XYZ file of C-alpha atoms in Angstrom:
161
model
C -51.856 155.131 128.905
C -50.749 152.966 125.995
C -48.334 150.186 126.965
C -46.448 147.728 124.795
C -47.534 144.099 124.954
C -44.067 143.200 126.235
C -44.411 145.729 129.064
C -47.834 144.311 129.931
C -46.579 140.710 129.920
C -43.567 141.455 132.124
C -45.572 143.689 134.465
C -48.288 141.077 134.958
C -45.723 138.298 135.443
C -43.978 140.318 138.156
C -47.334 141.270 139.690
C -48.296 137.586 139.875
C -44.952 136.849 141.562
C -45.638 139.691 143.988
C -49.059 138.190 144.726
C -47.365 134.902 145.679
C -47.759 132.809 142.515
C -44.898 130.450 141.581
C -42.620 131.424 138.688
C -44.077 129.059 136.066
C -47.686 130.044 136.723
C -46.689 133.726 136.907
C -45.211 133.415 133.408
C -48.459 131.906 132.081
C -50.497 134.600 133.830
C -48.375 137.355 132.286
C -48.613 135.835 128.793
C -52.366 135.287 129.015
C -52.981 138.854 130.193
C -50.814 140.134 127.346
C -52.665 137.995 124.770
C -56.027 139.213 126.063
C -54.817 142.828 125.737
C -53.446 142.094 122.265
C -56.857 140.796 121.224
C -58.499 144.022 122.396
C -59.652 142.973 125.873
C -58.807 144.326 129.301
C -56.247 141.650 130.178
C -54.657 143.748 132.900
C -57.982 144.288 134.649
C -58.990 140.640 134.290
C -55.688 139.361 135.713
C -55.786 141.876 138.565
C -59.340 140.796 139.422
C -58.210 137.169 139.621
C -55.076 138.053 141.619
C -57.232 140.027 144.077
C -59.747 137.221 144.536
C -59.370 134.431 147.051
C -60.301 131.945 144.315
C -57.514 129.803 142.836
C -59.169 130.087 139.405
C -56.028 131.051 137.478
C -54.101 128.021 138.674
C -57.088 125.791 137.913
C -57.166 127.061 134.317
C -53.450 126.398 133.761
C -53.609 122.907 135.296
C -56.760 121.995 133.355
C -55.214 123.105 130.049
C -52.156 120.965 130.786
C -54.438 117.992 131.488
C -56.400 118.621 128.286
C -53.193 118.766 126.275
C -51.997 115.486 127.792
C -55.347 113.809 126.939
C -56.030 113.142 130.629
C -59.379 114.952 130.447
C -61.556 115.884 127.465
C -63.261 119.027 128.744
C -62.782 121.664 131.434
C -65.398 124.081 132.786
C -64.746 127.314 134.661
C -67.514 129.363 136.210
C -65.464 131.942 138.126
C -63.005 133.022 135.406
C -63.535 135.680 132.725
C -64.237 133.772 129.446
C -61.920 136.132 127.513
C -59.126 135.343 129.973
C -59.825 131.615 129.542
C -59.525 132.109 125.766
C -56.189 133.901 126.249
C -54.885 131.096 128.499
C -56.021 128.560 125.880
C -54.010 130.372 123.193
C -50.916 130.479 125.414
C -51.263 126.793 126.357
C -51.906 125.800 122.749
C -48.719 127.520 121.597
C -46.711 125.820 124.356
C -48.244 122.386 123.718
C -48.450 122.701 119.907
C -52.175 121.979 119.875
C -55.378 123.942 119.674
C -58.122 124.499 122.203
C -61.693 125.585 121.583
C -63.338 127.823 124.157
C -67.133 127.735 124.275
C -68.307 130.094 126.995
C -66.850 128.688 130.200
C -65.878 125.303 128.687
C -62.614 124.356 126.983
C -62.078 121.409 124.639
C -58.913 120.174 122.929
C -58.785 120.357 119.140
C -56.006 119.747 116.639
C -55.669 123.198 115.036
C -53.246 125.597 116.707
C -54.587 129.136 117.067
C -52.171 131.904 116.099
C -54.173 135.097 116.427
C -52.935 138.448 115.217
C -52.190 140.697 118.189
C -52.109 144.479 118.294
C -48.848 146.357 118.962
C -49.956 147.576 122.359
C -52.953 148.293 124.535
C -54.484 151.041 126.608
C -54.140 150.372 130.327
C -55.827 152.589 132.887
C -53.579 154.426 135.308
C -55.459 152.831 138.226
C -54.810 149.310 136.906
C -51.139 150.022 136.239
C -50.726 151.438 139.768
C -52.128 148.154 141.123
C -49.660 146.205 138.960
C -46.803 148.399 140.209
C -47.882 147.946 143.832
C -47.836 144.138 143.459
C -44.449 144.270 141.727
C -43.021 146.106 144.744
C -43.544 142.913 146.771
C -40.765 141.110 144.881
C -38.048 143.665 145.616
C -35.545 143.275 148.430
C -35.655 146.298 150.731
C -32.624 148.560 150.413
C -30.899 148.419 153.768
C -27.424 147.894 155.147
C -28.514 144.461 156.411
C -29.722 143.320 152.989
C -26.510 144.539 151.361
C -24.428 142.624 153.921
C -26.377 139.483 152.986
C -25.523 139.920 149.293
C -28.316 142.068 147.846
C -27.352 144.760 145.360
C -24.072 145.311 143.601
C -21.965 145.506 146.740
C -19.181 148.053 147.026
C -18.384 148.044 143.322
C -20.713 147.840 140.386
C -18.437 146.781 137.571
C -20.691 144.880 135.163
Protein backbone atom coordinates (compact mmCIF):
# COMPACT_ATOMS: atom_id res chain seq x y z
CA UNK A 1 0.00 0.00 0.00
CA UNK A 2 1.23 3.51 -0.73
CA UNK A 3 2.10 5.52 2.39
CA UNK A 4 3.10 9.15 2.75
CA UNK A 5 6.69 9.86 3.74
CA UNK A 6 5.41 11.55 6.89
CA UNK A 7 3.44 8.42 7.82
CA UNK A 8 6.54 6.28 7.22
CA UNK A 9 8.77 8.56 9.31
CA UNK A 10 6.37 8.67 12.26
CA UNK A 11 5.61 4.95 12.06
CA UNK A 12 9.29 4.00 12.02
CA UNK A 13 10.09 6.42 14.86
CA UNK A 14 7.35 4.88 17.01
CA UNK A 15 8.44 1.38 15.99
CA UNK A 16 12.00 2.17 17.09
CA UNK A 17 10.64 3.44 20.42
CA UNK A 18 8.63 0.24 20.74
CA UNK A 19 11.79 -1.78 20.07
CA UNK A 20 13.49 0.00 22.99
CA UNK A 21 15.53 2.72 21.25
CA UNK A 22 15.86 6.10 23.01
CA UNK A 23 13.84 9.04 21.67
CA UNK A 24 16.70 10.84 19.88
CA UNK A 25 17.93 7.74 18.06
CA UNK A 26 14.34 6.73 17.26
CA UNK A 27 13.86 10.10 15.55
CA UNK A 28 16.99 9.57 13.44
CA UNK A 29 15.90 6.03 12.59
CA UNK A 30 12.47 7.25 11.46
CA UNK A 31 13.96 10.04 9.33
CA UNK A 32 16.55 7.77 7.72
CA UNK A 33 13.94 5.14 6.86
CA UNK A 34 11.74 7.85 5.37
CA UNK A 35 14.64 9.28 3.31
CA UNK A 36 15.52 5.82 2.01
CA UNK A 37 11.88 5.31 0.96
CA UNK A 38 11.80 8.77 -0.61
CA UNK A 39 14.85 7.86 -2.68
CA UNK A 40 13.11 4.73 -3.96
CA UNK A 41 14.52 2.14 -1.56
CA UNK A 42 12.82 -0.17 0.92
CA UNK A 43 13.52 1.95 4.00
CA UNK A 44 10.81 0.28 6.04
CA UNK A 45 12.21 -3.18 5.37
CA UNK A 46 15.79 -2.07 6.02
CA UNK A 47 14.91 -0.43 9.34
CA UNK A 48 12.81 -3.41 10.42
CA UNK A 49 15.70 -5.76 9.61
CA UNK A 50 18.02 -3.69 11.80
CA UNK A 51 15.45 -3.42 14.61
CA UNK A 52 14.98 -7.21 14.51
CA UNK A 53 18.71 -7.93 14.64
CA UNK A 54 20.70 -8.22 17.84
CA UNK A 55 23.36 -5.96 16.29
CA UNK A 56 23.56 -2.36 17.51
CA UNK A 57 24.38 -1.24 13.96
CA UNK A 58 21.86 1.61 13.80
CA UNK A 59 23.20 3.27 16.92
CA UNK A 60 26.76 2.82 15.66
CA UNK A 61 25.88 4.64 12.42
CA UNK A 62 24.31 7.60 14.24
CA UNK A 63 27.22 7.92 16.70
CA UNK A 64 29.83 7.61 13.94
CA UNK A 65 28.13 10.31 11.84
CA UNK A 66 28.12 12.62 14.87
CA UNK A 67 31.84 11.95 15.37
CA UNK A 68 32.54 12.58 11.68
CA UNK A 69 30.65 15.86 11.82
CA UNK A 70 32.61 16.96 14.90
CA UNK A 71 35.93 16.12 13.15
CA UNK A 72 36.75 13.52 15.82
CA UNK A 73 37.19 10.80 13.18
CA UNK A 74 37.76 11.03 9.42
CA UNK A 75 36.12 7.82 8.22
CA UNK A 76 33.60 5.26 9.44
CA UNK A 77 33.08 1.73 8.10
CA UNK A 78 29.99 -0.44 8.55
CA UNK A 79 29.85 -4.04 7.43
CA UNK A 80 26.50 -5.09 8.92
CA UNK A 81 24.30 -2.19 7.76
CA UNK A 82 22.51 -1.84 4.41
CA UNK A 83 24.57 0.68 2.35
CA UNK A 84 21.37 2.44 1.19
CA UNK A 85 20.34 2.88 4.83
CA UNK A 86 23.81 4.27 5.62
CA UNK A 87 23.35 6.76 2.76
CA UNK A 88 19.96 7.78 4.18
CA UNK A 89 21.44 8.26 7.67
CA UNK A 90 24.26 10.33 6.12
CA UNK A 91 21.70 12.62 4.46
CA UNK A 92 19.78 13.04 7.72
CA UNK A 93 22.97 13.72 9.71
CA UNK A 94 24.26 16.12 7.07
CA UNK A 95 21.06 18.16 7.21
CA UNK A 96 21.22 18.29 11.02
CA UNK A 97 24.93 19.17 11.10
CA UNK A 98 24.91 21.43 8.01
CA UNK A 99 27.64 19.42 6.30
CA UNK A 100 27.87 16.75 3.66
CA UNK A 101 28.90 13.13 3.88
CA UNK A 102 30.07 10.86 1.08
CA UNK A 103 29.10 7.20 1.24
CA UNK A 104 31.34 4.78 -0.65
CA UNK A 105 29.99 1.28 -0.18
CA UNK A 106 30.21 0.64 3.55
CA UNK A 107 32.48 3.64 4.29
CA UNK A 108 31.44 7.20 5.12
CA UNK A 109 33.62 10.31 4.83
CA UNK A 110 32.87 13.93 5.72
CA UNK A 111 32.77 16.45 2.89
CA UNK A 112 31.76 20.09 2.73
CA UNK A 113 28.79 19.95 0.34
CA UNK A 114 25.38 19.37 1.92
CA UNK A 115 23.24 16.83 0.06
CA UNK A 116 19.62 17.85 -0.48
CA UNK A 117 18.13 15.07 -2.57
CA UNK A 118 14.72 15.26 -4.16
CA UNK A 119 12.35 12.83 -2.44
CA UNK A 120 9.20 11.26 -3.82
CA UNK A 121 5.78 12.08 -2.34
CA UNK A 122 5.31 8.64 -0.87
CA UNK A 123 6.37 5.02 -1.12
CA UNK A 124 4.93 1.56 -1.48
CA UNK A 125 5.16 -0.41 1.75
CA UNK A 126 4.23 -4.08 1.88
CA UNK A 127 1.36 -5.03 4.15
CA UNK A 128 3.66 -7.49 5.97
CA UNK A 129 6.21 -4.76 6.74
CA UNK A 130 3.55 -2.31 7.90
CA UNK A 131 2.04 -4.98 10.20
CA UNK A 132 5.49 -5.40 11.77
CA UNK A 133 5.75 -1.62 12.24
CA UNK A 134 2.28 -1.57 13.82
CA UNK A 135 3.15 -4.46 16.14
CA UNK A 136 6.26 -2.62 17.40
CA UNK A 137 4.27 0.60 17.85
CA UNK A 138 1.85 -1.27 20.13
CA UNK A 139 4.71 -1.63 22.64
CA UNK A 140 4.65 2.11 23.43
CA UNK A 141 0.98 2.27 24.40
CA UNK A 142 -0.22 2.13 27.99
CA UNK A 143 -2.70 -0.71 28.44
CA UNK A 144 -6.28 0.47 28.91
CA UNK A 145 -7.26 -0.62 32.39
CA UNK A 146 -8.86 0.85 35.48
CA UNK A 147 -5.46 0.74 37.21
CA UNK A 148 -3.73 2.73 34.47
CA UNK A 149 -6.51 5.31 34.47
CA UNK A 150 -6.21 5.71 38.25
CA UNK A 151 -2.50 6.40 37.77
CA UNK A 152 -3.23 9.20 35.29
CA UNK A 153 -3.35 7.53 31.87
CA UNK A 154 -6.03 8.68 29.45
CA UNK A 155 -8.30 11.67 29.65
CA UNK A 156 -9.76 10.82 33.04
CA UNK A 157 -13.45 11.33 33.72
CA UNK A 158 -13.79 14.28 31.37
CA UNK A 159 -12.19 14.86 28.02
CA UNK A 160 -12.54 18.59 27.55
CA UNK A 161 -9.62 19.55 25.31
